[in-house]
C-alpha positions as a Python dict, from the first residue, in 0.01 Angstrom:
ca = {
    (1, 'M'): (0, 0, 0),
    (2, 'K'): (-18, -314, 214),
    (3, 'P'): (262, -566, 188),
    (4, 'S'): (157, -883, 15),
    (5, 'R'): (142, -1213, 217),
    (6, 'P'): (401, -1467, 114),
    (7, 'L'): (265, -1744, -98),
    (8, 'I'): (279, -2097, 50),
    (9, 'R'): (326, -2377, -182),
    (10, 'Q'): (89, -2674, -164),
    (11, 'D'): (360, -2933, -117),
    (12, 'Q'): (512, -2728, 165),
    (13, 'L'): (176, -2704, 346),
    (14, 'L'): (127, -3079, 320),
    (15, 'R'): (466, -3151, 476),
    (16, 'T'): (392, -2911, 758),
    (17, 'L'): (64, -3079, 850),
    (18, 'Q'): (221, -3424, 849),
    (19, 'S'): (502, -3326, 1082),
    (20, 'P'): (484, -3421, 1464),
    (21, 'T'): (473, -3056, 1559),
    (22, 'S'): (163, -2990, 1349),
    (23, 'R'): (-27, -3273, 1523),
    (24, 'C'): (20, -3097, 1854),
    (25, 'L'): (-102, -2774, 1705),
    (26, 'R'): (-448, -2927, 1634),
    (27, 'P'): (-537, -3159, 1930),
    (28, 'S'): (-897, -3184, 1819),
    (29, 'I'): (-797, -3394, 1524),
    (30, 'S'): (-483, -3551, 1672),
    (31, 'P'): (-558, -3770, 1982),
    (32, 'Q'): (-195, -3888, 1982),
    (33, 'C'): (-81, -3553, 2101),
    (34, 'P'): (15, -3539, 2474),
    (35, 'R'): (-181, -3217, 2510),
    (36, 'F'): (-500, -3397, 2403),
    (37, 'Q'): (-453, -3654, 2682),
    (38, 'Q'): (-409, -3377, 2937),
    (39, 'Q'): (-726, -3204, 2820),
    (40, 'A'): (-924, -3534, 2868),
    (41, 'R'): (-842, -3541, 3240),
    (42, 'T'): (-1111, -3426, 3483),
    (43, 'F'): (-1137, -3294, 3838),
    (44, 'L'): (-1246, -3633, 3977),
    (45, 'R'): (-899, -3781, 4021),
    (46, 'R'): (-546, -3648, 3996),
    (47, 'S'): (-278, -3814, 3793),
    (48, 'P'): (16, -3948, 3997),
    (49, 'T'): (257, -3777, 3759),
    (50, 'S'): (88, -3448, 3686),
    (51, 'H'): (-125, -3425, 4010),
    (52, 'R'): (-427, -3331, 3801),
    (53, 'A'): (-777, -3493, 3836),
    (54, 'V'): (-855, -3775, 3597),
    (55, 'E'): (-1157, -4005, 3560),
    (56, 'N'): (-1093, -4371, 3652),
    (57, 'L'): (-1393, -4607, 3584),
    (58, 'N'): (-1383, -4973, 3704),
    (59, 'L'): (-1659, -5159, 3521),
    (60, 'D'): (-1613, -5486, 3717),
    (61, 'R'): (-1651, -5310, 4047),
    (62, 'M'): (-1956, -5122, 3924),
    (63, 'R'): (-2113, -5446, 3803),
    (64, 'H'): (-2054, -5621, 4140),
    (65, 'N'): (-2188, -5324, 4334),
    (66, 'S'): (-2500, -5320, 4120),
    (67, 'Y'): (-2550, -5694, 4166),
    (68, 'D'): (-2508, -5668, 4544),
    (69, 'Y'): (-2757, -5381, 4556),
    (70, 'H'): (-3024, -5576, 4368),
    (71, 'V'): (-2965, -5886, 4582),
    (72, 'R'): (-3013, -5683, 4900),
    (73, 'R'): (-3320, -5517, 4752),
    (74, 'R'): (-3470, -5856, 4656),
    (75, 'N'): (-3402, -6004, 5001),
    (76, 'F'): (-3555, -5703, 5173),
    (77, 'M'): (-3869, -5725, 4958),
    (78, 'M'): (-3900, -6101, 5020),
    (79, 'A'): (-3866, -6048, 5395),
    (80, 'G'): (-4138, -5784, 5380),
    (81, 'A'): (-4370, -6013, 5183),
    (82, 'V'): (-4319, -6304, 5425),
    (83, 'S'): (-4373, -6078, 5727),
    (84, 'G'): (-4693, -5942, 5575),
    (85, 'A'): (-4823, -6292, 5501),
    (86, 'L'): (-4747, -6409, 5856),
    (87, 'A'): (-4917, -6103, 6002),
    (88, 'F'): (-5224, -6165, 5784),
    (89, 'I'): (-5244, -6532, 5886),
    (90, 'Y'): (-5203, -6450, 6255),
    (91, 'T'): (-5470, -6181, 6238),
    (92, 'A'): (-5707, -6419, 6060),
    (93, 'Y'): (-5637, -6680, 6328),
    (94, 'L'): (-5718, -6435, 6607),
    (95, 'L'): (-6040, -6333, 6432),
    (96, 'Q'): (-6137, -6697, 6384),
    (97, 'Q'): (-6075, -6769, 6752),
    (98, 'E'): (-6280, -6467, 6851),
    (99, 'I'): (-6569, -6570, 6627),
    (100, 'T'): (-6579, -6937, 6724),
    (101, 'K'): (-6529, -6910, 7099),
    (102, 'P'): (-6849, -6930, 7306),
    (103, 'K'): (-7004, -6593, 7363),
    (104, 'K'): (-7095, -6456, 7702),
    (105, 'F'): (-7397, -6255, 7603),
    (106, 'D'): (-7529, -5986, 7836),
    (107, 'S'): (-7877, -5971, 7983),
    (108, 'G'): (-8001, -5701, 7752),
    (109, 'L'): (-7994, -5434, 8023),
    (110, 'P'): (-7941, -5077, 7901),
    (111, 'A'): (-7585, -4958, 7882),
    (112, 'G'): (-7461, -4830, 8215),
    (113, 'S'): (-7731, -5001, 8422),
    (114, 'A'): (-7618, -5241, 8688),
    (115, 'D'): (-7775, -5529, 8872),
    (116, 'P'): (-7815, -5414, 9232),
    (117, 'F'): (-7742, -5766, 9356),
    (118, 'S'): (-7427, -5810, 9147),
    (119, 'T'): (-7078, -5663, 9147),
    (120, 'E'): (-7080, -5650, 8765),
    (121, 'A'): (-7282, -5439, 8525),
    (122, 'G'): (-7548, -5674, 8398),
    (123, 'S'): (-7518, -6051, 8414),
    (124, 'K'): (-7405, -6334, 8190),
    (125, 'R'): (-7742, -6442, 8060),
    (126, 'K'): (-7756, -6560, 7703),
    (127, 'T'): (-7921, -6357, 7432),
    (128, 'I'): (-8247, -6505, 7310),
    (129, 'V'): (-8377, -6414, 6965),
    (130, 'H'): (-8660, -6538, 6745),
    (131, 'D'): (-8624, -6702, 6408),
    (132, 'A'): (-8853, -6656, 6107),
    (133, 'D'): (-9107, -6896, 6257),
    (134, 'G'): (-9115, -6717, 6591),
    (135, 'R'): (-8922, -6984, 6782),
    (136, 'E'): (-8677, -6883, 7052),
    (137, 'I'): (-8316, -6958, 6962),
    (138, 'V'): (-7976, -6892, 7119),
    (139, 'P'): (-7692, -6774, 6888),
    (140, 'T'): (-7384, -6998, 6884),
    (141, 'G'): (-7136, -6756, 6728),
    (142, 'H'): (-7052, -7009, 6452),
    (143, 'S'): (-7084, -6917, 6085),
    (144, 'S'): (-7255, -7235, 5961),
    (145, 'I'): (-7441, -7359, 6271),
    (146, 'T'): (-7570, -7022, 6378),
    (147, 'S'): (-7808, -7113, 6660),
    (148, 'F'): (-7943, -7375, 6898),
    (149, 'P'): (-8309, -7392, 7002),
    (150, 'R'): (-8373, -7254, 7349),
    (151, 'T'): (-8611, -7539, 7421),
    (152, 'L'): (-8688, -7863, 7242),
    (153, 'E'): (-8932, -8145, 7292),
    (154, 'L'): (-8825, -8506, 7278),
    (155, 'D'): (-9023, -8824, 7334),
    (156, 'T'): (-8787, -9112, 7412),
    (157, 'T'): (-9033, -9349, 7583),
    (158, 'T'): (-9145, -9665, 7407),
    (159, 'T'): (-9500, -9795, 7386),
    (160, 'D'): (-9434, -10057, 7657),
    (161, 'D'): (-9296, -9795, 7896),
    (162, 'R'): (-9597, -9572, 7845),
    (163, 'Q'): (-9843, -9854, 7910),
    (164, 'Q'): (-9661, -9943, 8234),
    (165, 'Q'): (-9642, -9583, 8357),
    (166, 'H'): (-9980, -9452, 8239),
    (167, 'P'): (-10213, -9737, 8140),
    (168, 'T'): (-10507, -9500, 8075),
    (169, 'K'): (-10327, -9186, 7956),
    (170, 'V'): (-10044, -9157, 7707),
    (171, 'N'): (-9857, -8823, 7667),
    (172, 'M'): (-9758, -8803, 7302),
    (173, 'G'): (-9606, -8457, 7334),
    (174, 'G'): (-9277, -8568, 7488),
    (175, 'V'): (-9065, -8380, 7743),
    (176, 'E'): (-8960, -8018, 7714),
    (177, 'Y'): (-8588, -7956, 7765),
    (178, 'T'): (-8421, -7619, 7828),
    (179, 'L'): (-8076, -7522, 7710),
    (180, 'V'): (-7822, -7479, 7991),
    (181, 'G'): (-7502, -7420, 7792),
    (182, 'L'): (-7322, -7501, 7468),
    (183, 'G'): (-6973, -7500, 7318),
    (184, 'M'): (-6745, -7628, 7043),
    (185, 'R'): (-6568, -7964, 7050),
    (186, 'T'): (-6218, -7944, 6898),
    (187, 'V'): (-5947, -8204, 6843),
    (188, 'S'): (-5565, -8203, 6806),
    (189, 'F'): (-5329, -7916, 6879),
    (190, 'L'): (-5461, -7740, 6568),
    (191, 'S'): (-5802, -7702, 6738),
    (192, 'I'): (-5990, -7857, 6446),
    (193, 'Q'): (-6360, -7799, 6503),
    (194, 'V'): (-6573, -8116, 6503),
    (195, 'Y'): (-6915, -8041, 6645),
    (196, 'L'): (-7120, -7806, 6859),
    (197, 'V'): (-7264, -7962, 7173),
    (198, 'G'): (-7545, -7826, 7388),
    (199, 'Y'): (-7657, -7947, 7731),
    (200, 'Y'): (-8032, -7948, 7799),
    (201, 'V'): (-8219, -8025, 8120),
    (202, 'A'): (-8589, -8114, 8144),
    (203, 'T'): (-8764, -7790, 8237),
    (204, 'S'): (-8973, -7956, 8508),
    (205, 'D'): (-8655, -8099, 8671),
    (206, 'V'): (-8474, -7764, 8699),
    (207, 'A'): (-8623, -7692, 9045),
    (208, 'A'): (-8471, -8008, 9193),
    (209, 'L'): (-8140, -7917, 9031),
    (210, 'Q'): (-8160, -7568, 9185),
    (211, 'Q'): (-8226, -7700, 9534),
    (212, 'R'): (-7937, -7944, 9529),
    (213, 'L'): (-7688, -7686, 9396),
    (214, 'M'): (-7792, -7429, 9655),
    (215, 'R'): (-7750, -7681, 9936),
    (216, 'E'): (-7390, -7727, 9824),
    (217, 'I'): (-7330, -7367, 9937),
    (218, 'H'): (-7604, -7288, 10190),
    (219, 'P'): (-7846, -7547, 10331),
    (220, 'T'): (-8145, -7309, 10366),
    (221, 'A'): (-8092, -7065, 10078),
    (222, 'T'): (-8358, -6999, 9813),
    (223, 'T'): (-8123, -6791, 9595),
    (224, 'L'): (-7751, -6726, 9604),
    (225, 'V'): (-7585, -6387, 9648),
    (226, 'P'): (-7285, -6290, 9429),
    (227, 'S'): (-7021, -6415, 9673),
    (228, 'E'): (-7200, -6751, 9703),
    (229, 'K'): (-7231, -6774, 9326),
    (230, 'D'): (-6857, -6716, 9293),
    (231, 'E'): (-6793, -6994, 9541),
    (232, 'L'): (-7023, -7232, 9352),
    (233, 'R'): (-6850, -7144, 9024),
    (234, 'R'): (-6511, -7218, 9176),
    (235, 'R'): (-6627, -7554, 9305),
    (236, 'L'): (-6793, -7654, 8978),
    (237, 'L'): (-6478, -7572, 8783),
    (238, 'D'): (-6249, -7748, 9028),
    (239, 'P'): (-6159, -8096, 8889),
    (240, 'V'): (-6217, -8278, 9219),
    (241, 'E'): (-6505, -8084, 9372),
    (242, 'G'): (-6683, -8043, 9039),
    (243, 'D'): (-6665, -8417, 8980),
    (244, 'K'): (-6810, -8481, 9326),
    (245, 'I'): (-7100, -8235, 9276),
    (246, 'W'): (-7203, -8369, 8934),
    (247, 'Q'): (-7171, -8728, 9046),
    (248, 'G'): (-7413, -8651, 9330),
    (249, 'L'): (-7656, -8479, 9094),
    (250, 'L'): (-7659, -8767, 8846),
    (251, 'R'): (-7684, -9037, 9114),
    (252, 'E'): (-7933, -8875, 9351),
    (253, 'V'): (-8129, -8599, 9177),
    (254, 'K'): (-8125, -8782, 8840),
    (255, 'P'): (-8254, -8492, 8629),
    (256, 'R'): (-8367, -8584, 8279),
    (257, 'S'): (-8118, -8429, 8045),
    (258, 'L'): (-7966, -8463, 7700),
    (259, 'F'): (-7671, -8359, 7487),
    (260, 'R'): (-7751, -8225, 7140),
    (261, 'I'): (-7456, -8271, 6903),
    (262, 'V'): (-7445, -8095, 6563),
    (263, 'P'): (-7133, -8155, 6346),
    (264, 'V'): (-6980, -7852, 6174),
    (265, 'R'): (-6816, -8077, 5914),
    (266, 'D'): (-6899, -8414, 5760),
    (267, 'T'): (-6806, -8703, 5986),
    (268, 'D'): (-6927, -9059, 6058),
    (269, 'F'): (-7067, -9264, 6343),
    (270, 'H'): (-6744, -9462, 6389),
    (271, 'H'): (-6544, -9146, 6449),
    (272, 'L'): (-6794, -9022, 6707),
    (273, 'R'): (-6813, -9366, 6867),
    (274, 'D'): (-6436, -9387, 6912),
    (275, 'G'): (-6434, -9056, 7096),
    (276, 'F'): (-6724, -9155, 7320),
    (277, 'V'): (-6573, -9496, 7400),
    (278, 'R'): (-6235, -9345, 7491),
    (279, 'A'): (-6408, -9098, 7722),
    (280, 'I'): (-6620, -9365, 7893),
    (281, 'T'): (-6318, -9594, 7931),
    (282, 'A'): (-6113, -9316, 8091),
    (283, 'R'): (-6393, -9236, 8335),
    (284, 'S'): (-6457, -9601, 8417),
    (285, 'N'): (-6089, -9655, 8500),
    (286, 'E'): (-6128, -9387, 8768),
    (287, 'G'): (-6471, -9502, 8884),
    (288, 'G'): (-6388, -9795, 9108),
    (289, 'P'): (-6502, -10157, 9117),
    (290, 'E'): (-6855, -10093, 8988),
    (291, 'Y'): (-6711, -10055, 8637),
    (292, 'K'): (-6523, -10386, 8657),
    (293, 'E'): (-6835, -10603, 8644),
    (294, 'D'): (-6919, -10812, 8340),
    (295, 'S'): (-7255, -10639, 8304),
    (296, 'F'): (-7079, -10310, 8234),
    (297, 'G'): (-6876, -10475, 7957),
    (298, 'E'): (-7196, -10603, 7797),
    (299, 'A'): (-7350, -10256, 7821),
    (300, 'M'): (-7045, -10112, 7643),
    (301, 'R'): (-7083, -10365, 7363),
    (302, 'S'): (-7445, -10256, 7322),
    (303, 'F'): (-7330, -9893, 7313),
    (304, 'R'): (-7077, -9967, 7038),
    (305, 'D'): (-7340, -10150, 6832),
    (306, 'I'): (-7557, -9837, 6822),
    (307, 'F'): (-7287, -9651, 6630),
    (308, 'N'): (-7216, -9919, 6369),
    (309, 'R'): (-7356, -9698, 6098),
    (310, 'G'): (-7249, -9474, 5813),
    (311, 'K'): (-7203, -9102, 5768),
    (312, 'V'): (-7311, -8812, 5984),
    (313, 'P'): (-7346, -8510, 5754),
    (314, 'K'): (-7269, -8153, 5845),
    (315, 'A'): (-7559, -7995, 6040),
    (316, 'G'): (-7701, -8337, 6122),
    (317, 'E'): (-7847, -8377, 6470),
    (318, 'L'): (-7741, -8645, 6718),
    (319, 'I'): (-7917, -8648, 7055),
    (320, 'M'): (-7811, -8856, 7354),
    (321, 'A'): (-8081, -8843, 7621),
    (322, 'R'): (-8066, -8966, 7981),
    (323, 'D'): (-8398, -9035, 8155),
    (324, 'E'): (-8483, -9040, 8526),
    (325, 'R'): (-8357, -9399, 8558),
    (326, 'G'): (-8025, -9324, 8386),
    (327, 'R'): (-8107, -9508, 8065),
    (328, 'L'): (-7940, -9374, 7753),
    (329, 'T'): (-8137, -9322, 7433),
    (330, 'V'): (-7968, -9215, 7107),
    (331, 'V'): (-8174, -9022, 6850),
    (332, 'F'): (-8054, -8916, 6506),
    (333, 'D'): (-8175, -8673, 6239),
    (334, 'D'): (-7964, -8653, 5922),
    (335, 'S'): (-8105, -8305, 5833),
    (336, 'K'): (-8190, -8421, 5478),
    (337, 'S'): (-8566, -8471, 5516),
    (338, 'K'): (-8772, -8216, 5321),
    (339, 'N'): (-9139, -8166, 5256),
    (340, 'A'): (-9310, -8126, 4919),
    (341, 'E'): (-9215, -7756, 4903),
    (342, 'G'): (-8846, -7842, 4958),
    (343, 'V'): (-8837, -7704, 5312),
    (344, 'R'): (-8632, -7903, 5563),
    (345, 'Q'): (-8837, -8082, 5825),
    (346, 'Q'): (-8735, -8270, 6137),
    (347, 'K'): (-8733, -8647, 6123),
    (348, 'R'): (-8579, -8777, 6443),
    (349, 'T'): (-8531, -9151, 6465),
    (350, 'T'): (-8435, -9351, 6773),
    (351, 'I'): (-8137, -9566, 6676),
    (352, 'G'): (-8060, -9738, 7007),
    (353, 'R'): (-8080, -9759, 7383),
    (354, 'V'): (-7851, -9867, 7669),
    (355, 'D'): (-8022, -9947, 7999),
    (356, 'D'): (-7711, -9950, 8218),
    (357, 'E'): (-7697, -9621, 8408),
    (358, 'R'): (-7319, -9632, 8442),
    (359, 'V'): (-7267, -9580, 8067),
    (360, 'S'): (-7466, -9257, 8049),
    (361, 'R'): (-7317, -9129, 8376),
    (362, 'A'): (-6959, -9179, 8255),
    (363, 'L'): (-7047, -9017, 7923),
    (364, 'W'): (-7213, -8718, 8094),
    (365, 'M'): (-6914, -8665, 8320),
    (366, 'N'): (-6695, -8641, 8012),
    (367, 'Y'): (-6863, -8306, 7938),
    (368, 'L'): (-6949, -8175, 8284),
    (369, 'A'): (-6649, -8215, 8517),
    (370, 'G'): (-6299, -8348, 8569),
    (371, 'K'): (-5944, -8259, 8476),
    (372, 'A'): (-6002, -8308, 8103),
    (373, 'V'): (-6341, -8262, 7938),
    (374, 'A'): (-6453, -8308, 7578),
    (375, 'S'): (-6513, -7935, 7535),
    (376, 'E'): (-6381, -7682, 7783),
    (377, 'P'): (-6584, -7396, 7626),
    (378, 'A'): (-6899, -7605, 7667),
    (379, 'R'): (-6816, -7682, 8032),
    (380, 'Q'): (-6757, -7311, 8103),
    (381, 'N'): (-7084, -7216, 7933),
    (382, 'I'): (-7276, -7489, 8119),
    (383, 'V'): (-7145, -7356, 8450),
    (384, 'D'): (-7263, -7007, 8350),
    (385, 'G'): (-7606, -7152, 8276),
    (386, 'V'): (-7618, -7332, 8610),
    (387, 'L'): (-7538, -7006, 8789),
    (388, 'E'): (-7831, -6845, 8608),
    (389, 'F'): (-8055, -7106, 8771),
    (390, 'V'): (-7934, -7053, 9126),
    (391, 'E'): (-7971, -6674, 9117),
    (392, 'R'): (-8349, -6717, 9090),
    (393, 'P'): (-8598, -6842, 9345),
    (394, 'V'): (-8660, -7214, 9332),
    (395, 'G'): (-8946, -7306, 9100),
    (396, 'T'): (-8942, -6992, 8883),
    (397, 'V'): (-8715, -7131, 8612),
    (398, 'A'): (-8985, -7363, 8481),
    (399, 'T'): (-9187, -7064, 8366),
    (400, 'Q'): (-8902, -6838, 8256),
    (401, 'V'): (-8560, -6985, 8176),
    (402, 'V'): (-8254, -6788, 8071),
}
């Protein structure tokens, strides 16, 4: 027979549970017990008294660390965004420069073929294509003004001039001009594009131009070899020698020529006039006593009066032509004339003339030679076109140019 367990009275059990010793016996329900505090310690840190690991959390330090982390993360992301934007802008700028700079088109020779008379594969002839109407055009490389005509006809003579030159026969067809070179005119350090300018020479006057240029290098040559072409290029691009060569051509050979100006943005006649007048004034200050005469001042006043007009719209056409006597004729087409079907048609109007040869010569030199020209890309492209002339026998360019 098993011994019976002693009976515990209810009031005795209650006193036992309320005693300090009973609280230590049940730490799960008595956090005040020292044993409970020891069980809450962890392996992360040791207590200085018991040398056992305890957990020590500093909320302020954690908050500051988190804030510093997010600040660094934000700054890093902002730096990445700014660097990406700058790289995008710089790449777009390089692409824009590559698109707008004058192109040096090849001669259309098959890949790998070389000109036996040249040290380079192919030559620097311009590409000639045909538009929808079958006309020959030369690409400009610009997005809005995509091409210039390879040749154009212009009649700048008045009725009185015709009657004096040909009393029994009047040529109503005008003069055919051939494109030599073209380029973009820019202003300010930002290289803001203003207009495309092309230099044309009367096709029938190219032979005289060829002969004079060849005599600059070799007095009896009919064409120039590569080394002579390089020498002519160097001289044409030299500020002093190039100025001397073009001055001689304009004074002595006097080829009929013109500059075709097509704005790539809306502008006005006063803006164009100011640029032309500054260029002529700068050239006249270097030109000697012939530009100090009163007659030259009167000619400049006549030149300014031509440009006392309104707007020049984008893609409008301004032509400044120089005839065999050096007279300057200004022709304008606002590009807004359309026929009944709504198709644009040419409507060139002569807006003025200056008879003094010095005005047109100073204006021409502003594009062709000197230390500072109106458009360096145009000057470079014109020199390339001139070298195309001298590599051919004299007289053949009139039938096949570029």
